[in-house]
PDB file of C-alpha atoms in Angstrom:
ATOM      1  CA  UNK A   1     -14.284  -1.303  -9.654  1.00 68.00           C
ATOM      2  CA  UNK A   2     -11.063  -0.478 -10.255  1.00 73.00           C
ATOM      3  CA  UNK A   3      -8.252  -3.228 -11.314  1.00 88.00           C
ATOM      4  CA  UNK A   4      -4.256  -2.405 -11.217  1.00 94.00           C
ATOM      5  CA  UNK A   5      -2.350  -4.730 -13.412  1.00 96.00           C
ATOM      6  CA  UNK A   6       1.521  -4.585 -12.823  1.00 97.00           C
ATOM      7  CA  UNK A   7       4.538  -6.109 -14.818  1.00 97.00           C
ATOM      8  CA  UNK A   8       6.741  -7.876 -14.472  1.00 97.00           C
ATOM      9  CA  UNK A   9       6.360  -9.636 -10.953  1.00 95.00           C
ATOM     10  CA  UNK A  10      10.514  -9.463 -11.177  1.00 97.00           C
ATOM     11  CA  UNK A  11      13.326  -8.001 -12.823  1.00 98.00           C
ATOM     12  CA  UNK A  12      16.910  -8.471 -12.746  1.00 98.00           C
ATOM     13  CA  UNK A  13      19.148  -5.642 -13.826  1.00 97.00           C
ATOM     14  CA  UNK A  14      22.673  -4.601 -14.128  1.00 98.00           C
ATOM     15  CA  UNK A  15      23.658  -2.188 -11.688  1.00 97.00           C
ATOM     16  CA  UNK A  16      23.528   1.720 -13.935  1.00 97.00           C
ATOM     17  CA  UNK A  17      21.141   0.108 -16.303  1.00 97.00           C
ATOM     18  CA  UNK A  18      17.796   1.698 -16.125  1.00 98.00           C
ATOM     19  CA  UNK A  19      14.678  -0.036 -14.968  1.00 98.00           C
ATOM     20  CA  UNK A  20      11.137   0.268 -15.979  1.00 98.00           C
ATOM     21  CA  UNK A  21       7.965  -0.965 -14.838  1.00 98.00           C
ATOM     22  CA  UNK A  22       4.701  -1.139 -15.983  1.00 98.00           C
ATOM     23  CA  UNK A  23       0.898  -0.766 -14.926  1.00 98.00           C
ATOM     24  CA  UNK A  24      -2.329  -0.597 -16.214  1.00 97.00           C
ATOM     25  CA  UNK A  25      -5.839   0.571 -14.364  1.00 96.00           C
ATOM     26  CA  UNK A  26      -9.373   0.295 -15.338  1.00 94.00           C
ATOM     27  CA  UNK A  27     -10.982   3.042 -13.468  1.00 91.00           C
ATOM     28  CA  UNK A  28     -11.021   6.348 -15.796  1.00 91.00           C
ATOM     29  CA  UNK A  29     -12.323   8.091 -12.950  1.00 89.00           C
ATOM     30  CA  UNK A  30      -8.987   7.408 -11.297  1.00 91.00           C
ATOM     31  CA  UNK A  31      -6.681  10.896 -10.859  1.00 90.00           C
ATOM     32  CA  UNK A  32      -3.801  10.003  -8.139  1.00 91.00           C
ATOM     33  CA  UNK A  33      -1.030   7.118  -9.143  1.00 95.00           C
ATOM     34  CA  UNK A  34       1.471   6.657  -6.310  1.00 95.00           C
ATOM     35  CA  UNK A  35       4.347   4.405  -6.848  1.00 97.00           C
ATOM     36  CA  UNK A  36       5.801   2.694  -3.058  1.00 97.00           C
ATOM     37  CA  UNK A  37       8.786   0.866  -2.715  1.00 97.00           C
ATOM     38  CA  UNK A  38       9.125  -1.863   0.339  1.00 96.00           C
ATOM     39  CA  UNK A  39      12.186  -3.336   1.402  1.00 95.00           C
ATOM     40  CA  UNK A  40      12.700  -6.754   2.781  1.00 92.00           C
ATOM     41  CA  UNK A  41      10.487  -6.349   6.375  1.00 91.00           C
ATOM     42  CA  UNK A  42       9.919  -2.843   6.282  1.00 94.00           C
ATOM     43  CA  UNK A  43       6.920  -0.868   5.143  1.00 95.00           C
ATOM     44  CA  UNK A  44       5.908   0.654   1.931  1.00 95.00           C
ATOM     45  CA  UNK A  45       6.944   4.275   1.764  1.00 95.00           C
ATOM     46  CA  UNK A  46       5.887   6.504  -1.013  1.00 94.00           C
ATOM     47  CA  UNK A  47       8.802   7.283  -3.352  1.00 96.00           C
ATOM     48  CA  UNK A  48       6.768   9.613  -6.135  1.00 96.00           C
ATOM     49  CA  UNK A  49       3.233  10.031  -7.888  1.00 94.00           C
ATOM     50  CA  UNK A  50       1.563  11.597 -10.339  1.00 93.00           C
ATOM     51  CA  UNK A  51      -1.732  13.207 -10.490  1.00 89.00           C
ATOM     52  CA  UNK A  52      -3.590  13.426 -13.658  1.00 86.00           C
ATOM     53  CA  UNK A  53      -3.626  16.967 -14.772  1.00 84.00           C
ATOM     54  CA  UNK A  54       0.387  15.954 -16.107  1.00 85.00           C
ATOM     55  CA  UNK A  55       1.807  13.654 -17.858  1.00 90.00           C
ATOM     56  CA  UNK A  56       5.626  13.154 -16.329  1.00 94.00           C
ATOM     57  CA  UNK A  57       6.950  13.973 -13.348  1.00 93.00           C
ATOM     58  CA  UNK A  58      10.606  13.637 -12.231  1.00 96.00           C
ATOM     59  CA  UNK A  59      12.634  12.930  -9.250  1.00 93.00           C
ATOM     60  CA  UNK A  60      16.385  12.252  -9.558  1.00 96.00           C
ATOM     61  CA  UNK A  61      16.864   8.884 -11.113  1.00 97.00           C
ATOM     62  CA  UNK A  62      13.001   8.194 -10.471  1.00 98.00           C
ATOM     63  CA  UNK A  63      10.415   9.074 -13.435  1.00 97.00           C
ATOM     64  CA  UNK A  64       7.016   8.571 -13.498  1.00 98.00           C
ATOM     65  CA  UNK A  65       5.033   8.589 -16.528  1.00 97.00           C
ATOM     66  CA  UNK A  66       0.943   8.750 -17.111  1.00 96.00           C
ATOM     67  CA  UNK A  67      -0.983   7.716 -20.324  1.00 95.00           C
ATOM     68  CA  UNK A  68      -4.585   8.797 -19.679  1.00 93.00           C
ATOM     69  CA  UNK A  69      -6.381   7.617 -22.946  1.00 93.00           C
ATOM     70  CA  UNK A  70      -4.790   4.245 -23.053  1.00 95.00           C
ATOM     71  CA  UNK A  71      -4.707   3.768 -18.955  1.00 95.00           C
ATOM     72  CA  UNK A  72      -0.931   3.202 -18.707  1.00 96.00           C
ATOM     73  CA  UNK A  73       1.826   4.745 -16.128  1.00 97.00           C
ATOM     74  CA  UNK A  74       5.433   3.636 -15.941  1.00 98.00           C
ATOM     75  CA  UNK A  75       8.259   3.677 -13.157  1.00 98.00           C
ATOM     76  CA  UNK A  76      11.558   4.470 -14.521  1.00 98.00           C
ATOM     77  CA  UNK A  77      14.672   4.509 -12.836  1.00 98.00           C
ATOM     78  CA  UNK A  78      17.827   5.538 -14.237  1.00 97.00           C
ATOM     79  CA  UNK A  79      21.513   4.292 -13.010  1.00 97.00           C
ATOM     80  CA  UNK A  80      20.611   1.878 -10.681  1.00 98.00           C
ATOM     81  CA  UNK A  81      22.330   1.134  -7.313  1.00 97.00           C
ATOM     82  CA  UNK A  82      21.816  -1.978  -4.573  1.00 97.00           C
ATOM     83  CA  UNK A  83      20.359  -0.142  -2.792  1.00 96.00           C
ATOM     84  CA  UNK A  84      17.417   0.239  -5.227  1.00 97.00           C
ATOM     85  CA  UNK A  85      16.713  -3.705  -4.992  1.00 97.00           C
ATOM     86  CA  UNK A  86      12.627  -3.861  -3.404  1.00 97.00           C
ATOM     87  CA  UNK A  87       9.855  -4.571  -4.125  1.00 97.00           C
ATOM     88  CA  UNK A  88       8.187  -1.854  -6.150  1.00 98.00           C
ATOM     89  CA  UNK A  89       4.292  -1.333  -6.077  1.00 97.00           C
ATOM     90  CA  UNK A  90       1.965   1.115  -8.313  1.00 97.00           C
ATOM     91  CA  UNK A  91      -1.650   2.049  -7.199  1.00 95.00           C
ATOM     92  CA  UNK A  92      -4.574   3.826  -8.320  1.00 93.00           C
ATOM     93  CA  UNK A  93      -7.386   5.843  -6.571  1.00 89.00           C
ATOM     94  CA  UNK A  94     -10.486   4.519  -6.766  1.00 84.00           C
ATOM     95  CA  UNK A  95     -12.868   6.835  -4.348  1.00 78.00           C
ATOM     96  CA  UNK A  96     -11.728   7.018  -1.217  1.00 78.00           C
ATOM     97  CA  UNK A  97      -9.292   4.083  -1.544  1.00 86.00           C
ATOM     98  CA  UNK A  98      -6.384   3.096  -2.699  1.00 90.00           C
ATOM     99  CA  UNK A  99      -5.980  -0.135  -5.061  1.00 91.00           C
ATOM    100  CA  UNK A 100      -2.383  -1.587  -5.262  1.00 93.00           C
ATOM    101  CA  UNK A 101      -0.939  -3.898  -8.286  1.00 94.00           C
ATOM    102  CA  UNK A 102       1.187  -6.936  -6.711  1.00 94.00           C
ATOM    103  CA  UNK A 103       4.520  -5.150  -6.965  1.00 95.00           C
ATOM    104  CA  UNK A 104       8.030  -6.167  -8.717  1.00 97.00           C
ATOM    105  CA  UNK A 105      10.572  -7.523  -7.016  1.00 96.00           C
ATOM    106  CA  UNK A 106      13.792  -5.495  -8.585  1.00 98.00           C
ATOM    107  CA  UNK A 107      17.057  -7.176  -8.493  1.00 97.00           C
ATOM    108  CA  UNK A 108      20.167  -5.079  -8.885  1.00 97.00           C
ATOM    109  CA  UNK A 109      22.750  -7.112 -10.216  1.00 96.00           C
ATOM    110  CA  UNK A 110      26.522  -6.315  -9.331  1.00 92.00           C
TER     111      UNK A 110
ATOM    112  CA  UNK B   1       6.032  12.479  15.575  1.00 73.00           C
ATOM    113  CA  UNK B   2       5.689   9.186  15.560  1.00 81.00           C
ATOM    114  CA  UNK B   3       3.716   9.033  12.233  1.00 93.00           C
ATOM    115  CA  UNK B   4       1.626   5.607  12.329  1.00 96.00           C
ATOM    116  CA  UNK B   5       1.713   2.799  14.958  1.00 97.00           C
ATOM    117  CA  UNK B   6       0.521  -0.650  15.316  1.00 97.00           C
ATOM    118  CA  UNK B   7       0.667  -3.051  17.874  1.00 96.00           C
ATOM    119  CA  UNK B   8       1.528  -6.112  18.618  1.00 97.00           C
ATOM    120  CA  UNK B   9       4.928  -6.374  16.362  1.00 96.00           C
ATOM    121  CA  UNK B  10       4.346 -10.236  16.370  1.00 96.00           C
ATOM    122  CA  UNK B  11       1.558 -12.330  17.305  1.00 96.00           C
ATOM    123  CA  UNK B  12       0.932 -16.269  17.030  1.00 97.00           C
ATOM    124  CA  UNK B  13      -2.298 -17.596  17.571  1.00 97.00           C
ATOM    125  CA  UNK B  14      -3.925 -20.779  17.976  1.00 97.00           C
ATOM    126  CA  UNK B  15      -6.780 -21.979  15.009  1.00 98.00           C
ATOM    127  CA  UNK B  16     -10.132 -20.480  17.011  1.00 97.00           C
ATOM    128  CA  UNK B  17      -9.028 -17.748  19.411  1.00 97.00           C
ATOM    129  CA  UNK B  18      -9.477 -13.994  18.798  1.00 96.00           C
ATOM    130  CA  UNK B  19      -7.159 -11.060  19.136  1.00 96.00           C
ATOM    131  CA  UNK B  20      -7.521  -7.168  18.228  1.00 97.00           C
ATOM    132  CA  UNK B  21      -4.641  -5.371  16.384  1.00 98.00           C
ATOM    133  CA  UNK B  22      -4.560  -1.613  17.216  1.00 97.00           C
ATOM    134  CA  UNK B  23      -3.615   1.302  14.742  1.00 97.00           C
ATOM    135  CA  UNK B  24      -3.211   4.802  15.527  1.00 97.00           C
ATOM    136  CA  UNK B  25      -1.886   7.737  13.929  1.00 96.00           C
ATOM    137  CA  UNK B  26      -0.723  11.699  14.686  1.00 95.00           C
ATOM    138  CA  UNK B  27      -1.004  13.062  12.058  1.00 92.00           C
ATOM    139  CA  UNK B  28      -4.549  14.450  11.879  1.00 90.00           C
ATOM    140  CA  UNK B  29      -5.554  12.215   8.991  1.00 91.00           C
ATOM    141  CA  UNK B  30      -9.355  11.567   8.339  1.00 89.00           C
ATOM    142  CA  UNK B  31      -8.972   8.614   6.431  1.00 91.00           C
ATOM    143  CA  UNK B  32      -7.449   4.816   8.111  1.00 93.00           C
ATOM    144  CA  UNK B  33      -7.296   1.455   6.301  1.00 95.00           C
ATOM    145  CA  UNK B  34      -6.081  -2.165   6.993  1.00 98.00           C
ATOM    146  CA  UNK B  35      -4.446  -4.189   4.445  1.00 97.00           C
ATOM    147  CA  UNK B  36      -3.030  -7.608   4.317  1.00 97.00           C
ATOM    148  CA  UNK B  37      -0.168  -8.923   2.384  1.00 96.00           C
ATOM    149  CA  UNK B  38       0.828 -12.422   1.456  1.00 93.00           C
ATOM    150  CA  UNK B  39       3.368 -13.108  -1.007  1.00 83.00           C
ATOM    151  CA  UNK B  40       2.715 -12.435  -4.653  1.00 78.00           C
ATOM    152  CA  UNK B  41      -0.258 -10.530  -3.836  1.00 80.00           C
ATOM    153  CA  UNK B  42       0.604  -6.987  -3.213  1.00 88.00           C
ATOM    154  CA  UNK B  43      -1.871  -5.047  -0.666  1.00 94.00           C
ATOM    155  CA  UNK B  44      -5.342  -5.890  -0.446  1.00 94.00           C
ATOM    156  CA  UNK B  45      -7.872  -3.530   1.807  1.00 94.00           C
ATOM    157  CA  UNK B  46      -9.667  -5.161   4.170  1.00 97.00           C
ATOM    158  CA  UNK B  47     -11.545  -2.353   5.588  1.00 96.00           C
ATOM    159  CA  UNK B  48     -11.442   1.180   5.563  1.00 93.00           C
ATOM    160  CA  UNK B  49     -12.710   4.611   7.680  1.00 92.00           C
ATOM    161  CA  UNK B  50     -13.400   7.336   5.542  1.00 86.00           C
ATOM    162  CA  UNK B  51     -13.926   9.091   8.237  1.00 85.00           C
ATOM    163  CA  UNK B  52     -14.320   9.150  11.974  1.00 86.00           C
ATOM    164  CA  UNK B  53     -17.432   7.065  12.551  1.00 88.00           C
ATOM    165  CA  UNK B  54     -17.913   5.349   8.976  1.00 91.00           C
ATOM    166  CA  UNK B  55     -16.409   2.137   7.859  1.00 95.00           C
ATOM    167  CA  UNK B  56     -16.833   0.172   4.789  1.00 93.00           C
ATOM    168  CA  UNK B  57     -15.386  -3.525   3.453  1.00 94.00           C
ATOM    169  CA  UNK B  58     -12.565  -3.839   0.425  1.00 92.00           C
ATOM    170  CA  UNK B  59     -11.188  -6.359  -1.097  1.00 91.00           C
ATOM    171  CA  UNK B  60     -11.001  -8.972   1.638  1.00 95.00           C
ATOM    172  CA  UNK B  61     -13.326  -8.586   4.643  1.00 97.00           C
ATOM    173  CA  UNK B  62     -14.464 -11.949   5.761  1.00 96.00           C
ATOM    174  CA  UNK B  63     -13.009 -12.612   9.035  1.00 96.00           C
ATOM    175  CA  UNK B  64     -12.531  -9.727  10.360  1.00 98.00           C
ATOM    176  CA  UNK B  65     -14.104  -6.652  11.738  1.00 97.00           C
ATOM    177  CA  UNK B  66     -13.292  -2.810  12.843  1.00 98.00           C
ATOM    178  CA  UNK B  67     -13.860  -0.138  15.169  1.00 97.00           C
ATOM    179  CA  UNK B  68     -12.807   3.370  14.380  1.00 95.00           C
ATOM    180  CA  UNK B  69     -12.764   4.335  17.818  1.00 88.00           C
ATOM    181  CA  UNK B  70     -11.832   8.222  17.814  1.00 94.00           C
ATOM    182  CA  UNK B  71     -10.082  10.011  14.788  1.00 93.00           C
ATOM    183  CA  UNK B  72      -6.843   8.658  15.905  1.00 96.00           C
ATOM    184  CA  UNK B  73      -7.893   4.996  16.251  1.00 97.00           C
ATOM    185  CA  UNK B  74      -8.786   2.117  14.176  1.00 98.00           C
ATOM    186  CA  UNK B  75      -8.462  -1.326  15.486  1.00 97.00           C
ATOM    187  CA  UNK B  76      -9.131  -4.587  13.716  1.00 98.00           C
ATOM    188  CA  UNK B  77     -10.392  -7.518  14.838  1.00 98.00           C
ATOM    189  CA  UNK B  78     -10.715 -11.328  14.884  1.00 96.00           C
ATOM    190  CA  UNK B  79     -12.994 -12.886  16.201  1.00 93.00           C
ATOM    191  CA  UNK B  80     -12.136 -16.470  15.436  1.00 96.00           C
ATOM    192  CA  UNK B  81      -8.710 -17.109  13.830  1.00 96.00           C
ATOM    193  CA  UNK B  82      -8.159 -19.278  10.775  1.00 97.00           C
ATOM    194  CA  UNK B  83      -4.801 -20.337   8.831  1.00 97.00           C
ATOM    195  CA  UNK B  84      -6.129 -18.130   5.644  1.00 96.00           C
ATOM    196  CA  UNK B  85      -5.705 -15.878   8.191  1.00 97.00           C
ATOM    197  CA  UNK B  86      -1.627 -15.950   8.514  1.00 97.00           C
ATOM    198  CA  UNK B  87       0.099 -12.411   6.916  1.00 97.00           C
ATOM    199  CA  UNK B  88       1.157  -9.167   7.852  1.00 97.00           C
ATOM    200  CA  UNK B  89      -0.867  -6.512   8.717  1.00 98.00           C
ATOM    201  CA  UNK B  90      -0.194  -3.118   7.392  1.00 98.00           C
ATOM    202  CA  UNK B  91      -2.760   0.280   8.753  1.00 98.00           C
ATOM    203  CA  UNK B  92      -2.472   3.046   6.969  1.00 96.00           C
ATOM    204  CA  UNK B  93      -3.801   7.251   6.905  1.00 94.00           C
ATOM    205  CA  UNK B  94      -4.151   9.553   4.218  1.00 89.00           C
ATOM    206  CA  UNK B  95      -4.414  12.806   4.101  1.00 78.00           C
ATOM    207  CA  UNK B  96      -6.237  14.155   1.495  1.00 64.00           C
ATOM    208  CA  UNK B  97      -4.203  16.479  -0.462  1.00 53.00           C
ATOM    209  CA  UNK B  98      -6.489  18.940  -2.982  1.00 51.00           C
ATOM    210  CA  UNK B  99      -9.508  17.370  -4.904  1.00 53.00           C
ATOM    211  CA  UNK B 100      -9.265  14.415  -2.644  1.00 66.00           C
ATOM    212  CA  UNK B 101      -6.128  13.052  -3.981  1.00 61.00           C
ATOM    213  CA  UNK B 102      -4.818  11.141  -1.130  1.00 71.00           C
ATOM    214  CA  UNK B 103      -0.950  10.307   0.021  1.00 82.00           C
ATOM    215  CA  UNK B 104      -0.948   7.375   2.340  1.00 89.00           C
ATOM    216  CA  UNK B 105       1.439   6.587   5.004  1.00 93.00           C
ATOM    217  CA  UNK B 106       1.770   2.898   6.825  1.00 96.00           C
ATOM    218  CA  UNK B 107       2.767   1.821   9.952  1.00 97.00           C
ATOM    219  CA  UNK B 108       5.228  -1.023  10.519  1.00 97.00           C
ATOM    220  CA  UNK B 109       2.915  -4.335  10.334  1.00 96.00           C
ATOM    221  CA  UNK B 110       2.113  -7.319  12.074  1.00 97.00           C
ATOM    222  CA  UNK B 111       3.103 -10.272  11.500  1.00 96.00           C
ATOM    223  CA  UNK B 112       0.239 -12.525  12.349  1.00 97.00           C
ATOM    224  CA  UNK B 113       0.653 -16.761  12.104  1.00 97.00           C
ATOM    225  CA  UNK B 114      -2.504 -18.546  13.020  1.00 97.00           C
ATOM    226  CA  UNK B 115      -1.520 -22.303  13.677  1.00 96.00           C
TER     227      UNK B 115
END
């Protein structure tokens, strides 16, 4: 079945440095990667994702990027702000499901 | 609109008794999950409806069971409460967006402690 590996588990950064984090899935049957972000006691809300038929896709300061052949997408914000400190999770689609990796904890530092 | 909703916000429960936590959604969405998370380790499915009148297991289903009771609904139970058993709750719908790719939305939680 499918796996989601995500790194790191937290990162610290300067506020307008850029961010970037990592995941890997095992499914090649997988086609949808949605990235969610989850503040302290709220719920995950979807912030981008990326299907499979392209390889970037951009938002503002948030990038997502998709290696098919070697199973990799990235997260990549640019000029960070407070109020971008959550915890960030990727996912995968694996049928009718959704498999999460067990998210970064992003730390914008002043 | 009010998107996806769960009830109770907040619920303590004693080692042994049961209790039901109730999902719906207004969106039209065919597809409902449950997920728990603990700390460290993201979202893991429970169970999941396809559909109305299908369910299947994910990750995690011991202890628990669910009832997709109409298209809107999907409750989950337990029947006899352990300390594993403390987390938060998420539901969530998808909506199935061309080719079945899906784009999930959650509802607000529960926070569950099982003493």
């Amino acid at each position: 079945g499918e796996n989601v590996e995500q790194h790191p588990s937290t990162l610290s950064v300067q506020e307008g440095d850029s961010a970037v984090i990592k995941c890997t899935y095992s499914d090649s049957a997988s086609n949808y990667f949605p990235w969610y972000k989850q503040e302290l006691g709220k719920r995950p809300q979807l912030i981008i994702d990326i299907r499979s038929n392209v390889g970037e896709k951009k938002d503002q300061r948030i990038a997502v990027t998709l290696n098919k052949t070697a199973k990799h997408f990235s997260l990549h914000i640019t000029e960070t702000q407070p109020e971008d400190s959550a915890v960030y999770f990727c996912a995968a689609n694996r049928d009718d499901k959704i498999i999460f990796g067990k998210g970064t904890r992003l730390h914008i530092l002043p | 609109n009010a998107g996806v909703t769960q009830t109770p916000k907040f619920q303590v429960l004693k080692t042994g008794q049961s209790m039901t936590l109730q999902c719906a959604q207004d969106m039209n969405h065919n597809s409902m999950y449950w997920y728990r998370q603990d700390p460290g380790m993201g979202l893991r499915l429970i169970y999941y409806s396809a559909s109305e009148g299908t369910t299947d297991k994910g990750e995690v289903p011991n202890g628990y069971n669910v009832s997709r009771l109409n298209k809107r609904e999907f409750s989950l139970r337990l029947e006899s409460a352990a300390p594993s058993q403390t987390s938060v709750y998420f539901c969530a719908s998808t909506s199935s967006v061309q080719g079945g790719i899906y784009e999930q939305y959650f509802g607000p939680g529960t926070r569950l402690t099982v003493t």
